[in-house]
Amino acid sequence: MLHCVMSDQSLDVVDISGTHQRKRSSVTCAECRLNKICLPIALNSEELDRLDDVIQRDRAQEKGDYLYHMGDSFKTLYAVRSGSFKTYMVSECGVEQITGFYLPGDVMGIDGVAQGRYTNHAVALEHSAVCRVPYSQLESLSQVMPTLQRNIFRIMGCEITREQKMMTLLGSCTAEQKVASFLLSLSRRKAERGLSSTNIHLTMSRGDIANYLGLTIETVSRLFNRFKKRNILSIDNKSIVINDLDILSSCVSPEREAV
Amino acid sequence: MLHCVMSDQSLDVVDISGTHQRKRSSVTCAECRLNKICLPIALNSEELDRLDDVIQRDRAQEKGDYLYHMGDSFKTLYAVRSGSFKTYMVSECGVEQITGFYLPGDVMGIDGVAQGRYTNHAVALEHSAVCRVPYSQLESLSQVMPTLQRNIFRIMGCEITREQKMMTLLGSCTAEQKVASFLLSLSRRKAERGLSSTNIHLTMSRGDIANYLGLTIETVSRLFNRFKKRNILSIDNKSIVINDLDILSSCVSPEREAV
DNA sequence: CGGCGCCTTGACTTGCATCAAAAGTAGTGG
DNA sequence: CCACTACTTTTGATGCAAGTCAAGGCGCCG
């Protein structure tokens, strides 16, 4: 158990301040601009303080840093504070499948709840930061804080719903619908966070997008450029501007008259 | 809270016995042979009794009966007691996607947790029976029964992991791998329930299987018959015998020498 | 016994994967 | 600051797995 705790705890604390005042080194949940979409939703201020007490705020993750690996013993949930992450699983036969992209306010690590081991790898797509939430303490807290328990249920429920929609996308949509859908989903999620819904900076590679959507890199690239030629998108490498959200939306539904 | 109890309670009770002795009309959780794979895992006998008190045991569902509809207000979880069900969602553009098949001991309705409304339809594939678990009471109970809370977390976690594996299957597998995988999954689940892992009676149609796997009916039919020609399966309409589990397993991994 | 779903089988088409190569971008070190 | 290397993305040519279309068979139920 020690080896895991080691990597989970307070490394950054010493690094940053040289002292042990963990809580003051960073923004609290109460102050966090994400507390309306993150774990703390609807908690009162006393509850917020108690949650705060168990949460550790990490030093930054660099691009390519792993938060956890598939098979690691599950002890911690991670809330994205800034930046972005991807999670992926590797099947017995060695096939990698990206299972999600995570933005600030999203909670990662839930995949470990079922078996006590993470079933995914989680890796930073850019310079990022997370809050670490020790799961055992979260469980105990949620025993006395119904709202917190409900939030955990809700977050897990959202994950289930999201993945079910993903099944529809993967199972019965064309490449064009998949790519359009992916961009619209990013757009919506940015809007929910109060950010631009039309100017998107992709932190993942074309290969990541392709893998996530069950396509090849070439197909994703071609689709991006097809949308560009139709003036639906402007593309400059990783920077994408959605010129017309409505037309892009119309690409998602199967039947459309306009070619 | 009353309005919820109304729709959930004791309809069948009156039907069956004409009296109000709900609990005696059927097997309790403590007696149920599924209590090792269902909600009650690891509960002690006092806890079992308390869970029992909130669970309602339903009269039978006929094939085609809906347990709930997409959009219905979420108030109840359903544990399959006998028979089987499918759940499916309908996207804005009208595309149906089957999201799961449920066997005895499985819990349905979790998709409603996130938004307070079911995001799926749930329909019986054959003559079946369920236990109804009022969600609000389950929430309250799990506040005082840590093991129960953990079971709910675990069940939701399993659902997440299952769906992530499904994403791999849908995104990066051939039709043959999908069909083999589907049959092996049914086989394994039957084995977990102490039933034959080689003799499978399909309660869903070819169309259901095709939809679930992101294929067409024709492709599923062809694959079944290809496996039959190779002597991996024996097929008689809805009855399937897996003649060689190992060979079928070898069909799932992408690279294999045997053609 | 006749009609209606469900399933199978065959012929044909196509969307996307594959293969290949060029162009662009980023990181490194002299 | 530029040259070199390595990686990512784009673009084109070709092939194939699975979809579509169509017809026929089988089983079930009134």
Short mmCIF file of C-alpha atoms in Angstrom, two decimals, chain B:
data_model
loop_
_atom_site.label_atom_id
_atom_site.label_comp_id
_atom_site.label_asym_id
_atom_site.label_seq_id
_atom_site.Cartn_x
_atom_site.Cartn_y
_atom_site.Cartn_z
CA MET B 1 -42.42 10.91 -1.78
CA LEU B 2 -45.91 9.47 -1.64
CA HIS B 3 -46.67 9.82 -5.34
CA CYS B 4 -43.67 7.66 -6.02
CA VAL B 5 -44.66 4.91 -3.67
CA MET B 6 -48.10 4.80 -5.23
CA SER B 7 -46.98 3.71 -8.65
CA ASP B 8 -44.39 1.37 -7.35
CA GLN B 9 -46.21 -0.60 -4.75
CA SER B 10 -48.21 -3.70 -4.34
CA LEU B 11 -50.18 -3.83 -7.53
CA ASP B 12 -49.35 -7.46 -7.87
CA VAL B 13 -49.85 -8.12 -4.21
CA VAL B 14 -53.54 -7.57 -4.44
CA ASP B 15 -53.69 -9.56 -7.64
CA ILE B 16 -51.98 -12.55 -6.18
CA SER B 17 -53.20 -12.86 -2.68
CA GLY B 18 -55.91 -10.25 -2.21
CA THR B 19 -54.25 -9.39 1.09
CA HIS B 20 -51.46 -7.07 2.07
CA GLN B 21 -48.79 -9.54 2.95
CA ARG B 22 -46.33 -8.43 0.34
CA LYS B 23 -43.16 -10.01 1.62
CA ARG B 24 -44.34 -13.54 1.96
CA SER B 25 -45.62 -13.87 -1.54
CA SER B 26 -42.19 -14.55 -2.90
CA VAL B 27 -38.59 -15.36 -2.19
CA THR B 28 -36.69 -12.82 -0.05
CA CYS B 29 -33.27 -11.42 -0.89
CA ALA B 30 -31.81 -13.68 1.79
CA GLU B 31 -33.29 -16.73 0.06
CA CYS B 32 -32.66 -15.61 -3.52
CA ARG B 33 -30.06 -17.68 -5.33
CA LEU B 34 -28.90 -14.47 -7.05
CA ASN B 35 -27.90 -12.65 -3.88
CA LYS B 36 -24.24 -13.25 -4.60
CA ILE B 37 -24.29 -11.35 -7.88
CA CYS B 38 -27.06 -8.84 -7.24
CA LEU B 39 -27.53 -5.75 -5.12
CA PRO B 40 -27.31 -7.57 -1.76
CA ILE B 41 -23.72 -8.83 -2.09
CA ALA B 42 -21.96 -8.99 1.28
CA LEU B 43 -24.86 -7.60 3.27
CA ASN B 44 -25.37 -9.21 6.66
CA SER B 45 -28.72 -10.71 7.55
CA GLU B 46 -30.05 -7.67 9.37
CA GLU B 47 -29.08 -5.48 6.44
CA LEU B 48 -30.71 -7.95 4.07
CA ASP B 49 -33.96 -7.66 5.97
CA ARG B 50 -33.94 -3.90 5.77
CA LEU B 51 -33.26 -4.00 2.04
CA ASP B 52 -36.02 -6.56 1.69
CA ASP B 53 -38.44 -4.15 3.30
CA VAL B 54 -38.14 -1.64 0.48
CA ILE B 55 -38.04 -4.11 -2.40
CA GLN B 56 -41.20 -5.02 -4.23
CA ARG B 57 -41.48 -8.25 -6.11
CA ASP B 58 -43.44 -7.91 -9.27
CA ARG B 59 -45.85 -10.01 -11.10
CA ALA B 60 -44.43 -11.45 -14.30
CA GLN B 61 -43.60 -9.40 -17.36
CA GLU B 62 -44.65 -10.81 -20.72
CA LYS B 63 -42.46 -10.66 -23.78
CA GLY B 64 -42.66 -7.15 -25.19
CA ASP B 65 -43.74 -5.56 -21.89
CA TYR B 66 -41.96 -2.32 -21.10
CA LEU B 67 -40.46 -1.82 -17.67
CA TYR B 68 -39.90 1.86 -18.34
CA HIS B 69 -39.65 4.22 -21.24
CA MET B 70 -37.00 6.71 -22.24
CA GLY B 71 -37.92 10.06 -20.73
CA ASP B 72 -39.96 8.56 -17.87
CA SER B 73 -39.25 10.08 -14.48
CA PHE B 74 -36.65 7.95 -12.73
CA LYS B 75 -37.84 6.48 -9.46
CA THR B 76 -36.99 2.82 -9.51
CA LEU B 77 -34.15 0.40 -10.15
CA TYR B 78 -35.05 -3.06 -11.40
CA ALA B 79 -33.20 -6.26 -10.59
CA VAL B 80 -33.87 -9.08 -13.02
CA ARG B 81 -35.19 -12.11 -11.19
CA SER B 82 -35.85 -14.37 -14.16
CA GLY B 83 -35.99 -14.02 -17.93
CA SER B 84 -34.17 -11.35 -19.89
CA PHE B 85 -34.51 -7.77 -21.06
CA LYS B 86 -32.99 -5.38 -23.52
CA THR B 87 -32.48 -1.65 -23.12
CA TYR B 88 -32.22 0.74 -26.03
CA MET B 89 -32.02 4.43 -26.60
CA VAL B 90 -33.32 6.50 -29.50
CA SER B 91 -31.19 9.37 -30.74
CA GLU B 92 -32.64 12.74 -31.81
CA CYS B 93 -32.56 11.60 -35.41
CA GLY B 94 -34.55 8.48 -34.57
CA VAL B 95 -31.78 5.90 -34.62
CA GLU B 96 -32.33 3.09 -32.15
CA GLN B 97 -29.33 1.63 -30.36
CA ILE B 98 -29.55 -1.34 -28.06
CA THR B 99 -27.35 -0.56 -25.08
CA GLY B 100 -27.53 -3.82 -23.18
CA PHE B 101 -29.03 -7.23 -22.57
CA TYR B 102 -29.89 -8.04 -18.96
CA LEU B 103 -29.93 -11.44 -17.29
CA PRO B 104 -31.09 -12.56 -13.84
CA GLY B 105 -29.18 -10.71 -11.12
CA ASP B 106 -28.46 -7.70 -13.35
CA VAL B 107 -29.68 -4.28 -12.29
CA MET B 108 -31.51 -2.08 -14.78
CA GLY B 109 -32.44 1.58 -14.67
CA ILE B 110 -29.12 3.06 -13.65
CA ASP B 111 -29.20 5.16 -16.79
CA GLY B 112 -31.79 7.32 -15.05
CA VAL B 113 -29.57 8.33 -12.17
CA ALA B 114 -27.77 11.11 -14.02
CA GLN B 115 -30.72 13.20 -15.12
CA GLY B 116 -33.62 11.91 -13.05
CA ARG B 117 -35.13 10.49 -16.22
CA TYR B 118 -34.49 7.18 -17.92
CA THR B 119 -32.43 7.62 -21.04
CA ASN B 120 -33.33 4.14 -22.27
CA HIS B 121 -36.36 2.01 -22.91
CA ALA B 122 -36.37 -1.35 -21.14
CA VAL B 123 -38.39 -4.21 -22.61
CA ALA B 124 -38.76 -7.89 -21.76
CA LEU B 125 -37.42 -10.37 -24.30
CA GLU B 126 -39.39 -13.24 -22.82
CA HIS B 127 -41.59 -14.10 -19.87
CA SER B 128 -39.65 -12.49 -17.01
CA ALA B 129 -39.81 -11.17 -13.47
CA VAL B 130 -38.08 -8.32 -11.66
CA CYS B 131 -37.62 -6.86 -8.20
CA ARG B 132 -38.45 -3.18 -7.97
CA VAL B 133 -36.17 -1.07 -5.80
CA PRO B 134 -37.43 2.45 -5.09
CA TYR B 135 -34.39 4.61 -5.64
CA SER B 136 -35.05 7.25 -3.00
CA GLN B 137 -35.31 4.54 -0.34
CA LEU B 138 -32.21 2.87 -1.66
CA GLU B 139 -30.35 6.17 -1.35
CA SER B 140 -31.47 6.59 2.23
CA LEU B 141 -30.60 3.00 3.10
CA SER B 142 -27.17 3.31 1.58
CA GLN B 143 -26.56 6.32 3.84
CA VAL B 144 -26.58 4.00 6.81
CA MET B 145 -25.32 0.84 5.13
CA PRO B 146 -21.82 1.39 3.75
CA THR B 147 -21.78 -2.03 2.12
CA LEU B 148 -24.93 -1.23 0.20
CA GLN B 149 -23.50 2.09 -0.94
CA ARG B 150 -20.40 0.32 -2.09
CA ASN B 151 -22.49 -2.22 -4.00
CA ILE B 152 -24.30 0.52 -5.86
CA PHE B 153 -20.99 2.19 -6.70
CA ARG B 154 -19.67 -1.17 -7.84
CA ILE B 155 -22.67 -1.96 -10.02
CA MET B 156 -22.41 1.44 -11.68
CA GLY B 157 -18.67 0.97 -12.08
CA CYS B 158 -19.23 -2.40 -13.75
CA GLU B 159 -21.64 -0.80 -16.16
CA ILE B 160 -19.03 1.83 -17.05
CA THR B 161 -16.33 -0.78 -17.60
CA ARG B 162 -18.64 -2.93 -19.68
CA GLU B 163 -19.55 -0.03 -21.91
CA GLN B 164 -15.92 0.95 -22.34
CA LYS B 165 -15.13 -2.54 -23.53
CA MET B 166 -18.07 -2.22 -25.87
CA MET B 167 -16.50 0.91 -27.30
CA THR B 168 -13.38 -1.10 -28.19
CA LEU B 169 -15.53 -3.79 -29.76
CA LEU B 170 -17.58 -1.35 -31.80
CA GLY B 171 -14.67 0.84 -32.75
CA SER B 172 -11.95 -1.52 -33.77
CA CYS B 173 -13.22 -5.04 -34.35
CA THR B 174 -14.34 -6.96 -37.40
CA ALA B 175 -17.81 -8.41 -37.72
CA GLU B 176 -16.44 -11.85 -36.88
CA GLN B 177 -14.78 -10.60 -33.72
CA LYS B 178 -17.93 -8.80 -32.68
CA VAL B 179 -20.15 -11.85 -33.05
CA ALA B 180 -17.65 -14.17 -31.37
CA SER B 181 -17.25 -11.70 -28.55
CA PHE B 182 -20.99 -11.42 -28.09
CA LEU B 183 -21.46 -15.16 -27.83
CA LEU B 184 -18.54 -15.55 -25.43
CA SER B 185 -19.92 -12.79 -23.27
CA LEU B 186 -23.29 -14.56 -23.05
CA SER B 187 -21.48 -17.80 -22.32
CA ARG B 188 -19.43 -16.26 -19.52
CA ARG B 189 -22.45 -14.59 -17.98
CA LYS B 190 -24.37 -17.84 -18.01
CA ALA B 191 -21.43 -19.57 -16.36
CA GLU B 192 -21.33 -16.88 -13.65
CA ARG B 193 -24.95 -17.76 -12.90
CA GLY B 194 -24.20 -21.44 -12.66
CA LEU B 195 -25.80 -22.26 -15.99
CA SER B 196 -24.45 -24.00 -19.05
CA SER B 197 -21.74 -21.99 -20.75
CA THR B 198 -22.05 -23.89 -24.02
CA ASN B 199 -25.78 -24.28 -24.56
CA ILE B 200 -27.28 -20.89 -25.19
CA HIS B 201 -30.86 -20.02 -25.91
CA LEU B 202 -30.98 -16.62 -27.61
CA THR B 203 -33.93 -14.63 -26.36
CA MET B 204 -33.15 -11.72 -28.65
CA SER B 205 -33.60 -11.65 -32.43
CA ARG B 206 -30.81 -11.54 -35.00
CA GLY B 207 -31.82 -7.94 -35.55
CA ASP B 208 -31.27 -7.13 -31.88
CA ILE B 209 -27.84 -8.70 -31.96
CA ALA B 210 -26.96 -6.86 -35.16
CA ASN B 211 -28.08 -3.53 -33.75
CA TYR B 212 -26.19 -4.08 -30.52
CA LEU B 213 -22.99 -4.92 -32.40
CA GLY B 214 -23.24 -2.19 -35.00
CA LEU B 215 -23.82 -4.64 -37.85
CA THR B 216 -26.68 -5.61 -40.18
CA ILE B 217 -28.96 -8.60 -39.78
CA GLU B 218 -27.49 -10.18 -42.89
CA THR B 219 -23.97 -9.97 -41.58
CA VAL B 220 -24.91 -11.55 -38.26
CA SER B 221 -26.74 -14.32 -40.04
CA ARG B 222 -23.76 -14.96 -42.32
CA LEU B 223 -21.33 -15.01 -39.40
CA PHE B 224 -23.47 -17.45 -37.45
CA ASN B 225 -23.52 -19.76 -40.43
CA ARG B 226 -19.82 -19.34 -41.07
CA PHE B 227 -19.13 -20.45 -37.49
CA LYS B 228 -21.55 -23.31 -38.04
CA LYS B 229 -19.71 -24.46 -41.18
CA ARG B 230 -16.46 -24.39 -39.26
CA ASN B 231 -18.10 -26.57 -36.62
CA ILE B 232 -17.48 -23.98 -33.92
CA LEU B 233 -21.21 -23.64 -33.34
CA SER B 234 -24.30 -25.74 -33.76
CA ILE B 235 -27.31 -23.61 -34.53
CA ASP B 236 -30.96 -24.45 -34.48
CA ASN B 237 -32.91 -21.25 -34.86
CA LYS B 238 -32.54 -19.56 -31.45
CA SER B 239 -30.69 -22.42 -29.81
CA ILE B 240 -26.93 -22.28 -30.05
CA VAL B 241 -24.35 -24.77 -28.86
CA ILE B 242 -20.76 -23.64 -28.65
CA ASN B 243 -18.83 -26.73 -29.72
CA ASP B 244 -15.43 -25.29 -29.03
CA LEU B 245 -15.04 -22.40 -26.62
CA ASP B 246 -11.30 -22.17 -27.23
CA ILE B 247 -11.57 -21.77 -30.98
CA LEU B 248 -14.37 -19.25 -30.56
CA SER B 249 -12.14 -17.34 -28.14
CA SER B 250 -9.33 -17.36 -30.66
CA CYS B 251 -11.68 -15.63 -33.12
CA VAL B 252 -11.84 -12.59 -30.88
CA SER B 253 -8.19 -11.61 -30.98
CA PRO B 254 -7.23 -9.84 -34.19
CA GLU B 255 -4.30 -11.94 -35.36
CA ARG B 256 -4.70 -15.67 -35.77
CA GLU B 257 -2.93 -18.02 -38.16
CA ALA B 258 -5.75 -20.51 -38.67
CA VAL B 259 -8.10 -19.42 -41.42
#
